[in-house]
């Protein structure tokens, strides 16, 4: 009894969690490191005495082995007690139920550690019931046993199914995440594989186009892929391939008769390559025109079409590219507009690549585009005409050669007639005719083999280009003067926006173009053109109101100044053919000076050009006109900024130096300066009356 009491009085420690579950945070470590004085007592503890007091072990050499043996004996002892409490000493054999579970008979005392489960139900009563049920089932018939067995199997399957559903529900979030990760990884791998495949196709085509021309079909089909990244890469790759493998000539497909003819293997190989290339190139252009309407791919498609126009303007289906690119010259998007305008300018500047045919087509398409939209487009639409260049001496050398050849033939004919003997003259004529025929054949072959374009053809194309350009300019002038008669036309919102200055955005670039190409205008149109410019400078229209007074045009100061400048440029470039009085333009310039505000409206450059052309470069002026402009410019210099005032004063200085009599305006006499002589006229009381 004494020993039992001694063991029972041992102090019991609370159960500690396992070491794996204990988490020590960084804050705890920092606290221990900062406050080491609080834990200094742990170093002075006698761990041996505490272990002996708590566990009750004697000092036996190795304390760790003693502790391990102690806990092992305690565990075995506890297990034996549980078995003795659970199993009856008389009947220790278990009972197996129909479901396959083993049951032991418990002690009647019911003092076992498994008496109650976690839910508080009695395990002993459940086991007794199962054992009694098993004994009663032994007395059942075979049919009843089968029925009970089927029912038990159904219940077991139902429980297993519920457990599997619970397991899937628990694992669902993890599996979904894993599937998404797998999809992302697979998508990235697939994208990398397709990129590598694109690179492989492009490299093969660039290395040997004739051998790998069949792979071009797959490359073109990938341009319309659902994956936008792959579609964009394929489009750019196809662009690089076509720029490299397209030949330097226009492909002409063979006719039916030519196909029936027998040709060599090399010729047949070249024909197959050209036909296949042309077919896939056409498909590629159609796909670009389809991608142009897609918001995510329109800029890439437009860039590819512009690059094709710049790189291979001589190749087939050029008209389709021009028809798709030119409308973007007036686009509301700045990048698209600049890209298209740059491509068209490059087409005009590099006529050696296409021989001038693309220039004619582009100019005619722009003229039709301006006509369809009633001149309500961006100024870039006709500003591209400034990149055009015309050869004025084209065909003169050929005409001189033709005249010299005709003169030589006439001289030879006269010499033959003067020679004696009809038989000799006939023989000489026949020989000469045969020699001329041979010479013409050689010249024809030389022209065919020569890479230089035909002079006659170039002259014809240049004439068509000039006609289309001036047709566009005259239409813009007419639309600026006459009111809009087509009421059914409703321009879109982007056309009604203020592209330029005022309500006529194309008028200023049109006037600049007329001034640039004024030397190419036919003399027959000069009179009508100057009358149109005079109306524009005055701001009057051809239509009249109900009261009979002509209405005013809403033109800006810059547009009116440009009209005056263009009129003087036209007259200056055709002095020999024109004899026109430009007095009305001086009147309009005199009136425009009061409305001009160069420091606010950026009209300084146009005003400077107008003063230079109209006042300084003209040989002779009327003295009254010089005096009027001198007074008005000197007055306006007081209101302009520093730069504009200097510009005006320099003009006044040039006028006073050239016309010395106007210096009398600077005299400070009582009656005012006189322009007619050195003595003031006593009847005139005001200088303005003498000038105006």
Coordinates of C-alpha atoms in Angstrom, one line a residue, residues 11-538:
X11 CA 3.4 15.1 -9.8
X12 CA 1.7 14.8 -13.2
X13 CA 2.9 17.2 -16.0
X14 CA 0.5 18.6 -18.6
X15 CA 0.6 17.0 -22.0
X16 CA 2.9 18.9 -24.4
X17 CA 2.3 19.1 -28.2
X18 CA 4.8 17.4 -30.5
X19 CA 7.9 19.2 -31.5
X20 CA 6.8 19.3 -35.2
X21 CA 3.7 21.4 -34.3
X22 CA 5.6 23.9 -32.2
X23 CA 6.4 27.1 -34.2
X24 CA 8.8 29.6 -33.0
X25 CA 8.4 33.0 -34.7
X26 CA 11.1 35.5 -35.6
X27 CA 9.6 37.9 -33.0
X28 CA 10.1 35.4 -30.2
X29 CA 13.7 34.9 -31.2
X30 CA 14.3 38.7 -31.3
X31 CA 12.6 39.1 -27.9
X32 CA 14.9 36.3 -26.4
X33 CA 18.0 37.9 -27.9
X34 CA 17.1 41.4 -26.6
X35 CA 16.2 40.2 -23.1
X36 CA 18.7 37.5 -22.3
X37 CA 18.7 38.4 -18.6
X38 CA 15.1 37.1 -18.2
X39 CA 16.1 33.6 -19.3
X40 CA 19.3 33.5 -17.3
X41 CA 17.7 31.3 -14.5
X42 CA 17.4 28.4 -17.0
X43 CA 21.1 28.0 -17.0
X44 CA 21.1 27.4 -13.2
X45 CA 18.4 24.7 -13.2
X46 CA 19.3 21.1 -12.0
X47 CA 17.8 19.0 -14.8
X48 CA 18.9 15.7 -13.2
X49 CA 17.1 16.4 -9.9
X50 CA 13.9 17.5 -11.7
X51 CA 13.9 14.4 -13.9
X52 CA 14.4 12.2 -10.8
X53 CA 11.7 13.9 -8.9
X54 CA 9.2 13.8 -11.7
X55 CA 9.8 10.3 -13.1
X56 CA 11.1 8.6 -10.0
X57 CA 14.2 7.1 -11.5
X58 CA 17.5 6.3 -9.8
X59 CA 20.8 7.5 -11.1
X60 CA 21.8 4.8 -13.5
X61 CA 24.7 5.8 -15.5
X62 CA 23.0 6.8 -18.8
X63 CA 19.9 8.8 -18.1
X64 CA 18.6 8.8 -21.7
X65 CA 18.5 4.9 -21.9
X66 CA 16.7 4.8 -18.5
X67 CA 14.1 7.2 -19.6
X68 CA 13.5 5.3 -22.8
X69 CA 13.2 1.9 -20.9
X70 CA 10.8 3.5 -18.4
X71 CA 8.4 4.8 -21.1
X72 CA 8.5 1.5 -23.0
X73 CA 7.5 -0.5 -19.9
X74 CA 4.8 1.9 -19.1
X75 CA 3.3 1.6 -22.6
X76 CA 3.3 -2.2 -22.6
X77 CA 1.7 -2.2 -19.1
X78 CA -1.1 0.1 -20.3
X79 CA -1.8 -2.1 -23.3
X80 CA -2.1 -5.2 -21.2
X81 CA -4.6 -3.5 -18.9
X82 CA -6.7 -2.4 -21.8
X83 CA -6.9 -5.9 -23.2
X84 CA -7.8 -7.4 -19.9
X85 CA -10.6 -4.9 -19.4
X86 CA -12.0 -5.4 -22.9
X87 CA -11.8 -9.2 -23.4
X88 CA -13.5 -11.8 -21.2
X89 CA -11.0 -14.3 -19.7
X90 CA -13.2 -17.2 -20.5
X91 CA -14.1 -16.5 -24.2
X92 CA -11.1 -14.7 -25.8
X93 CA -12.0 -15.8 -29.4
X94 CA -13.4 -13.0 -31.6
X95 CA -16.7 -13.1 -33.5
X96 CA -16.7 -12.2 -37.2
X97 CA -19.8 -10.5 -38.5
X98 CA -21.3 -10.9 -42.0
X99 CA -19.7 -7.6 -43.0
X100 CA -16.3 -8.9 -42.2
X101 CA -15.7 -7.1 -38.9
X102 CA -14.2 -8.7 -35.7
X103 CA -15.9 -8.3 -32.3
X104 CA -14.6 -9.2 -28.9
X105 CA -16.8 -10.0 -25.9
X106 CA -16.3 -7.3 -23.3
X107 CA -16.1 -7.7 -19.6
X108 CA -19.4 -7.4 -17.7
X109 CA -17.8 -4.7 -15.5
X110 CA -17.4 -2.5 -18.5
X111 CA -14.2 -0.9 -17.1
X112 CA -12.1 -0.5 -20.2
X113 CA -10.6 2.4 -22.0
X114 CA -12.8 1.7 -25.1
X115 CA -16.0 1.7 -23.2
X116 CA -17.1 4.9 -24.9
X117 CA -16.2 6.3 -28.3
X118 CA -15.6 10.0 -29.3
X119 CA -19.4 10.6 -29.8
X120 CA -20.3 9.3 -26.2
X121 CA -22.0 6.1 -27.3
X122 CA -21.3 2.8 -25.5
X123 CA -19.0 0.4 -27.4
X124 CA -19.8 -2.5 -25.2
X125 CA -23.5 -2.4 -26.0
X126 CA -22.8 -2.1 -29.7
X127 CA -20.5 -5.1 -29.7
X128 CA -23.0 -7.2 -27.7
X129 CA -25.8 -6.3 -30.1
X130 CA -23.7 -7.3 -33.1
X131 CA -22.7 -10.6 -31.5
X132 CA -26.3 -11.4 -30.7
X133 CA -27.3 -10.4 -34.2
X134 CA -24.7 -12.7 -35.6
X135 CA -25.8 -15.6 -33.5
X136 CA -29.4 -15.1 -34.6
X137 CA -28.4 -15.0 -38.2
X138 CA -26.9 -18.4 -37.9
X139 CA -30.4 -19.8 -37.5
X140 CA -31.7 -17.9 -40.6
X141 CA -32.2 -19.7 -43.9
X142 CA -29.9 -19.4 -46.9
X143 CA -32.3 -17.0 -48.8
X144 CA -32.6 -14.7 -45.8
X145 CA -28.8 -14.7 -45.4
X146 CA -28.3 -13.8 -49.1
X147 CA -30.8 -10.9 -48.7
X148 CA -29.1 -9.6 -45.6
X149 CA -25.7 -9.9 -47.4
X150 CA -27.0 -7.9 -50.4
X151 CA -28.3 -5.3 -48.1
X152 CA -25.1 -5.0 -46.2
X153 CA -23.1 -4.8 -49.5
X154 CA -25.4 -2.0 -50.7
X155 CA -24.8 -0.1 -47.5
X156 CA -21.1 -0.6 -47.8
X157 CA -21.1 0.7 -51.4
X158 CA -23.2 3.7 -50.4
X159 CA -20.8 4.6 -47.6
X160 CA -17.8 4.1 -49.9
X161 CA -19.4 6.3 -52.5
X162 CA -20.1 9.1 -50.0
X163 CA -16.5 8.9 -48.7
X164 CA -15.1 9.1 -52.3
X165 CA -17.4 12.2 -53.0
X166 CA -16.1 13.9 -49.8
X167 CA -12.5 13.1 -50.9
X168 CA -13.1 14.6 -54.3
X169 CA -14.7 17.7 -52.8
X170 CA -11.7 18.2 -50.6
X171 CA -9.2 17.6 -53.4
X172 CA -11.2 19.7 -55.9
X173 CA -9.5 23.1 -55.3
X174 CA -6.0 21.6 -55.5
X175 CA -6.9 19.6 -58.7
X176 CA -8.4 22.7 -60.4
X177 CA -5.2 24.7 -59.6
X178 CA -3.1 21.8 -60.9
X179 CA -5.1 21.6 -64.1
X180 CA -4.9 25.4 -64.7
X181 CA -1.1 25.3 -64.2
X182 CA -0.9 22.3 -66.6
X183 CA -2.9 24.3 -69.2
X184 CA -0.7 27.3 -68.8
X185 CA 2.4 25.3 -69.1
X186 CA 1.0 23.4 -72.1
X187 CA -0.1 26.7 -73.8
X188 CA 3.4 28.2 -73.3
X189 CA 5.0 25.1 -74.7
X190 CA 2.6 25.1 -77.6
X191 CA 3.3 28.7 -78.4
X192 CA 7.0 28.1 -78.3
X193 CA 6.7 25.1 -80.6
X194 CA 4.6 27.1 -83.1
X195 CA 7.1 30.0 -83.0
X196 CA 9.9 27.6 -83.7
X197 CA 7.8 26.0 -86.6
X198 CA 7.3 29.5 -88.1
X199 CA 11.0 30.2 -87.9
X200 CA 11.7 26.9 -89.5
X201 CA 9.3 27.5 -92.4
X202 CA 10.7 31.0 -93.0
X203 CA 14.3 29.9 -92.9
X204 CA 13.6 27.1 -95.4
X205 CA 11.9 29.4 -97.8
X206 CA 14.6 32.0 -97.7
X207 CA 17.3 29.3 -98.1
X208 CA 15.7 27.5 -101.1
X209 CA 12.4 29.1 -102.3
X210 CA 11.9 26.8 -105.3
X211 CA 12.3 23.7 -103.3
X212 CA 10.2 24.7 -100.3
X213 CA 7.6 26.7 -102.1
X214 CA 4.9 24.3 -100.9
X215 CA 5.4 25.3 -97.3
X216 CA 4.3 28.8 -98.2
X217 CA 0.7 27.6 -98.1
X218 CA 1.0 26.7 -94.4
X219 CA 2.6 30.0 -93.6
X220 CA -0.2 32.0 -95.3
X221 CA -2.9 30.0 -93.6
X222 CA -1.4 30.7 -90.2
X223 CA -2.0 34.4 -90.8
X224 CA -5.7 33.8 -89.9
X225 CA -5.0 31.7 -86.8
X226 CA -7.3 32.1 -83.8
X227 CA -4.3 33.0 -81.6
X228 CA -3.7 36.6 -82.3
X229 CA 0.0 36.4 -81.4
X230 CA 0.6 33.5 -83.8
X231 CA -1.4 35.4 -86.5
X232 CA 0.7 38.5 -86.1
X233 CA 3.9 36.6 -86.2
X234 CA 2.9 34.7 -89.2
X235 CA 1.8 37.9 -91.0
X236 CA 5.2 39.6 -90.4
X237 CA 7.1 36.4 -91.3
X238 CA 5.2 36.1 -94.6
X239 CA 6.0 39.8 -95.3
X240 CA 9.7 39.1 -94.9
X241 CA 9.5 36.0 -97.1
X242 CA 7.6 37.7 -99.9
X243 CA 10.0 40.7 -99.9
X244 CA 12.9 38.4 -100.4
X245 CA 11.6 35.7 -102.8
X246 CA 9.5 37.9 -105.2
X247 CA 11.3 38.3 -108.6
X248 CA 12.2 41.6 -110.0
X249 CA 9.7 41.5 -112.8
X250 CA 5.9 41.2 -113.2
X251 CA 4.8 37.6 -113.6
X252 CA 2.7 36.7 -116.6
X253 CA 0.9 33.4 -116.5
X254 CA 1.3 31.2 -119.6
X255 CA -1.7 31.0 -122.0
X256 CA -3.4 27.7 -123.0
X257 CA -1.4 27.5 -126.2
X258 CA 1.9 28.0 -124.3
X259 CA 0.9 25.3 -121.8
X260 CA 0.4 22.8 -124.6
X261 CA 3.8 23.4 -126.0
X262 CA 6.7 21.2 -125.0
X263 CA 9.3 23.0 -122.9
X264 CA 12.4 22.0 -121.0
X265 CA 12.4 20.9 -117.4
X266 CA 14.0 24.2 -116.2
X267 CA 11.3 26.3 -117.9
X268 CA 8.6 24.1 -116.5
X269 CA 10.1 24.4 -113.0
X270 CA 10.2 28.2 -113.3
X271 CA 6.6 28.3 -114.5
X272 CA 5.4 26.1 -111.6
X273 CA 7.3 28.3 -109.1
X274 CA 5.9 31.5 -110.5
X275 CA 2.3 30.3 -110.6
X276 CA 2.5 28.9 -107.1
X277 CA 4.1 32.1 -105.8
X278 CA 1.5 34.3 -107.5
X279 CA -1.4 32.2 -106.1
X280 CA -0.2 32.4 -102.5
X281 CA 0.7 36.1 -102.8
X282 CA -2.8 36.8 -103.9
X283 CA -4.2 34.8 -100.9
X284 CA -1.8 36.7 -98.6
X285 CA -3.1 40.1 -99.8
X286 CA -6.7 39.0 -99.4
X287 CA -6.0 37.9 -95.8
X288 CA -4.3 41.3 -95.2
X289 CA -7.4 43.1 -96.5
X290 CA -9.6 40.9 -94.1
X291 CA -7.3 41.6 -91.1
X292 CA -7.6 45.3 -91.9
X293 CA -11.2 45.3 -90.5
X294 CA -10.1 43.7 -87.3
X295 CA -9.4 46.2 -84.5
X296 CA -6.5 44.2 -83.0
X297 CA -4.8 43.5 -86.3
X298 CA -5.6 46.5 -88.5
X299 CA -2.3 48.3 -87.9
X300 CA -0.2 45.3 -88.6
X301 CA -2.1 44.6 -91.8
X302 CA -1.7 48.2 -92.9
X303 CA 2.0 48.1 -92.1
X304 CA 2.5 45.0 -94.2
X305 CA 0.6 46.5 -97.2
X306 CA 2.7 49.7 -97.0
X307 CA 5.9 47.7 -96.8
X308 CA 4.9 45.7 -99.9
X309 CA 4.1 48.9 -101.8
X310 CA 7.5 50.3 -100.9
X311 CA 9.6 47.1 -101.5
X312 CA 7.9 45.5 -104.6
X313 CA 5.7 48.0 -106.4
X314 CA 6.4 46.4 -109.7
X315 CA 4.8 43.0 -108.8
X316 CA 1.3 41.8 -109.5
X317 CA -1.8 42.9 -107.6
X318 CA -0.4 46.4 -107.0
X319 CA -3.8 47.9 -107.7
X320 CA -5.3 46.0 -104.8
X321 CA -2.7 47.3 -102.4
X322 CA -3.2 50.9 -103.6
X323 CA -6.9 50.6 -103.2
X324 CA -6.5 49.4 -99.6
X325 CA -3.8 51.9 -98.6
X326 CA -4.9 55.2 -100.1
X327 CA -8.1 55.6 -98.0
X328 CA -5.9 55.5 -94.9
X329 CA -4.1 58.7 -96.1
X330 CA -7.1 60.6 -94.6
X331 CA -7.5 58.4 -91.6
X332 CA -8.3 59.9 -88.2
X333 CA -5.5 57.8 -86.6
X334 CA -2.2 59.7 -86.8
X335 CA 0.0 56.6 -87.0
X336 CA -2.1 55.0 -89.8
X337 CA -2.3 58.3 -91.7
X338 CA 1.5 58.9 -91.5
X339 CA 2.3 55.3 -92.5
X340 CA 0.1 55.4 -95.6
X341 CA 1.3 58.9 -96.6
X342 CA 4.9 57.7 -96.3
X343 CA 4.3 54.7 -98.5
X344 CA 2.6 56.8 -101.2
X345 CA 5.4 59.4 -101.1
X346 CA 8.0 56.6 -101.5
X347 CA 6.0 55.3 -104.5
X348 CA 6.3 58.8 -106.1
X349 CA 10.0 59.3 -105.4
X350 CA 11.2 55.8 -106.5
X351 CA 9.7 55.6 -110.0
X352 CA 12.6 53.5 -111.1
X353 CA 11.2 50.5 -109.4
X354 CA 7.9 50.5 -111.3
X355 CA 8.6 52.7 -114.3
X356 CA 5.9 55.3 -113.4
X357 CA 2.9 53.0 -113.8
X358 CA 2.2 52.9 -110.1
X359 CA 2.4 56.7 -109.9
X360 CA -0.3 57.1 -112.5
X361 CA -2.6 54.6 -110.7
X362 CA -2.0 56.2 -107.3
X363 CA -2.7 59.7 -108.5
X364 CA -5.9 58.6 -110.3
X365 CA -7.1 56.8 -107.2
X366 CA -6.5 59.9 -105.0
X367 CA -8.4 62.0 -107.5
X368 CA -11.4 59.7 -107.4
X369 CA -11.2 59.5 -103.6
X370 CA -11.3 63.3 -103.3
X371 CA -14.3 63.4 -105.7
X372 CA -16.2 60.8 -103.8
X373 CA -15.8 62.6 -100.4
X374 CA -16.5 66.1 -101.9
X375 CA -13.1 67.5 -100.8
X376 CA -13.7 66.9 -97.1
X377 CA -10.6 65.0 -96.3
X378 CA -7.3 65.5 -94.4
X379 CA -4.7 67.8 -96.0
X380 CA -2.3 64.8 -96.3
X381 CA -4.6 63.4 -99.1
X382 CA -3.2 65.9 -101.6
X383 CA 0.0 67.0 -99.8
X384 CA 1.6 63.8 -101.1
X385 CA 1.5 65.4 -104.6
X386 CA 4.4 67.6 -103.5
X387 CA 6.6 64.5 -103.9
X388 CA 5.9 64.2 -107.6
X389 CA 8.6 65.1 -110.1
X390 CA 8.1 65.8 -113.8
X391 CA 10.7 65.8 -116.5
X392 CA 10.1 68.8 -118.7
X393 CA 12.7 67.8 -121.3
X394 CA 11.3 64.4 -121.8
X395 CA 11.1 63.4 -125.5
X396 CA 13.1 66.5 -126.8
X397 CA 16.2 64.4 -127.5
X398 CA 14.1 61.8 -129.3
X399 CA 12.4 64.4 -131.4
X400 CA 15.7 65.9 -132.4
X401 CA 17.0 62.4 -133.4
X402 CA 13.8 61.8 -135.4
X403 CA 14.2 65.1 -137.3
X404 CA 17.8 64.5 -138.1
X405 CA 16.9 61.0 -139.4
X406 CA 14.2 62.4 -141.6
X407 CA 16.5 65.1 -143.0
X408 CA 19.2 62.4 -143.8
X409 CA 16.6 60.3 -145.6
X410 CA 15.4 63.3 -147.7
X411 CA 19.0 64.2 -148.7
X412 CA 19.7 60.6 -149.7
X413 CA 16.6 60.5 -151.8
X414 CA 17.5 63.7 -153.6
X415 CA 21.0 62.4 -154.3
X416 CA 19.5 59.2 -155.8
X417 CA 17.3 61.3 -158.1
X418 CA 20.2 63.4 -159.3
X419 CA 22.4 60.4 -160.1
X420 CA 22.5 59.3 -163.7
X421 CA 21.0 56.0 -165.0
X422 CA 17.7 54.6 -163.9
X423 CA 19.1 51.1 -163.3
X424 CA 21.8 52.3 -160.9
X425 CA 19.3 54.5 -159.0
X426 CA 16.9 51.6 -158.5
X427 CA 19.7 49.3 -157.2
X428 CA 20.8 52.0 -154.8
X429 CA 17.3 52.5 -153.5
X430 CA 16.8 48.8 -152.9
X431 CA 20.0 48.5 -151.0
X432 CA 19.2 51.5 -148.9
X433 CA 15.7 50.2 -148.1
X434 CA 17.2 46.8 -147.1
X435 CA 19.8 48.5 -144.9
X436 CA 17.1 50.7 -143.2
X437 CA 14.9 47.7 -142.5
X438 CA 17.9 45.9 -140.9
X439 CA 18.7 49.0 -138.9
X440 CA 15.1 49.3 -137.6
X441 CA 15.1 45.7 -136.6
X442 CA 18.3 46.1 -134.6
X443 CA 17.0 49.2 -132.9
X444 CA 13.8 47.4 -132.0
X445 CA 15.7 44.5 -130.5
X446 CA 17.9 46.9 -128.6
X447 CA 14.9 48.7 -127.1
X448 CA 13.4 45.4 -126.1
X449 CA 16.6 44.3 -124.4
X450 CA 17.3 47.6 -122.8
X451 CA 16.1 48.1 -119.2
X452 CA 15.4 51.8 -119.8
X453 CA 11.7 52.6 -120.3
X454 CA 10.4 53.8 -123.5
X455 CA 10.4 57.6 -123.9
X456 CA 7.1 57.7 -125.6
X457 CA 5.5 55.6 -122.9
X458 CA 7.0 57.7 -120.1
X459 CA 5.7 60.9 -121.7
X460 CA 2.2 59.4 -122.0
X461 CA 2.2 58.4 -118.3
X462 CA 3.5 61.8 -117.3
X463 CA 0.8 63.5 -119.2
X464 CA -1.9 61.4 -117.5
X465 CA -0.4 62.1 -114.1
X466 CA -0.3 65.9 -114.7
X467 CA -3.9 65.8 -115.9
X468 CA -5.1 63.9 -112.8
X469 CA -3.3 66.3 -110.5
X470 CA -4.7 69.5 -111.9
X471 CA -8.1 67.9 -112.2
X472 CA -8.0 67.4 -108.5
X473 CA -6.8 70.9 -107.8
X474 CA -9.5 72.5 -110.0
X475 CA -12.2 70.5 -108.3
X476 CA -11.1 71.7 -104.9
X477 CA -11.2 75.3 -106.0
X478 CA -14.6 74.8 -107.4
X479 CA -15.9 73.2 -104.2
X480 CA -14.5 76.1 -102.2
X481 CA -16.3 78.7 -104.3
X482 CA -19.6 77.1 -105.2
X483 CA -22.0 75.9 -102.5
X484 CA -22.6 72.1 -101.9
X485 CA -25.3 71.0 -104.4
X486 CA -25.4 67.3 -103.4
X487 CA -27.8 67.3 -100.5
X488 CA -27.9 63.5 -100.4
X489 CA -24.3 63.3 -99.3
X490 CA -23.9 63.0 -95.5
X491 CA -20.2 63.0 -94.7
X492 CA -19.1 60.8 -91.8
X493 CA -18.1 62.3 -88.5
X494 CA -14.4 62.1 -89.1
X495 CA -14.7 64.1 -92.3
X496 CA -16.6 66.9 -90.6
X497 CA -13.9 67.3 -88.1
X498 CA -11.6 70.3 -88.5
X499 CA -8.7 68.7 -90.3
X500 CA -7.2 71.9 -91.4
X501 CA -7.9 75.6 -90.9
X502 CA -11.4 76.7 -91.7
X503 CA -14.1 74.8 -93.5
X504 CA -12.0 73.9 -96.5
X505 CA -9.1 71.7 -95.3
X506 CA -7.8 70.9 -98.7
X507 CA -7.7 74.5 -100.0
X508 CA -4.3 75.5 -98.5
X509 CA -2.4 72.4 -99.8
X510 CA -4.2 72.8 -103.2
X511 CA -2.9 76.4 -103.5
X512 CA 0.6 75.3 -102.5
X513 CA 0.5 72.6 -105.2
X514 CA -0.7 75.1 -107.8
X515 CA 2.2 77.4 -106.9
X516 CA 4.6 74.5 -107.2
X517 CA 3.4 73.2 -110.6
X518 CA 2.3 76.5 -112.0
X519 CA 4.8 76.2 -114.9
X520 CA 3.1 73.1 -116.1
X521 CA -0.4 74.6 -116.4
X522 CA -1.8 75.0 -119.9
X523 CA -2.0 78.7 -121.0
X524 CA -5.6 78.2 -122.1
X525 CA -6.7 77.7 -118.4
X526 CA -4.7 80.7 -117.0
X527 CA -7.5 83.3 -117.4
X528 CA -10.2 81.1 -115.7
X529 CA -7.8 80.1 -112.9
X530 CA -6.8 83.7 -112.1
X531 CA -10.5 84.7 -111.9
X532 CA -11.2 81.8 -109.5
X533 CA -8.2 82.9 -107.3
X534 CA -9.5 86.5 -107.4
X535 CA -12.9 85.4 -106.1
X536 CA -11.3 83.4 -103.4
X537 CA -9.0 86.3 -102.3
X538 CA -12.0 88.6 -102.1

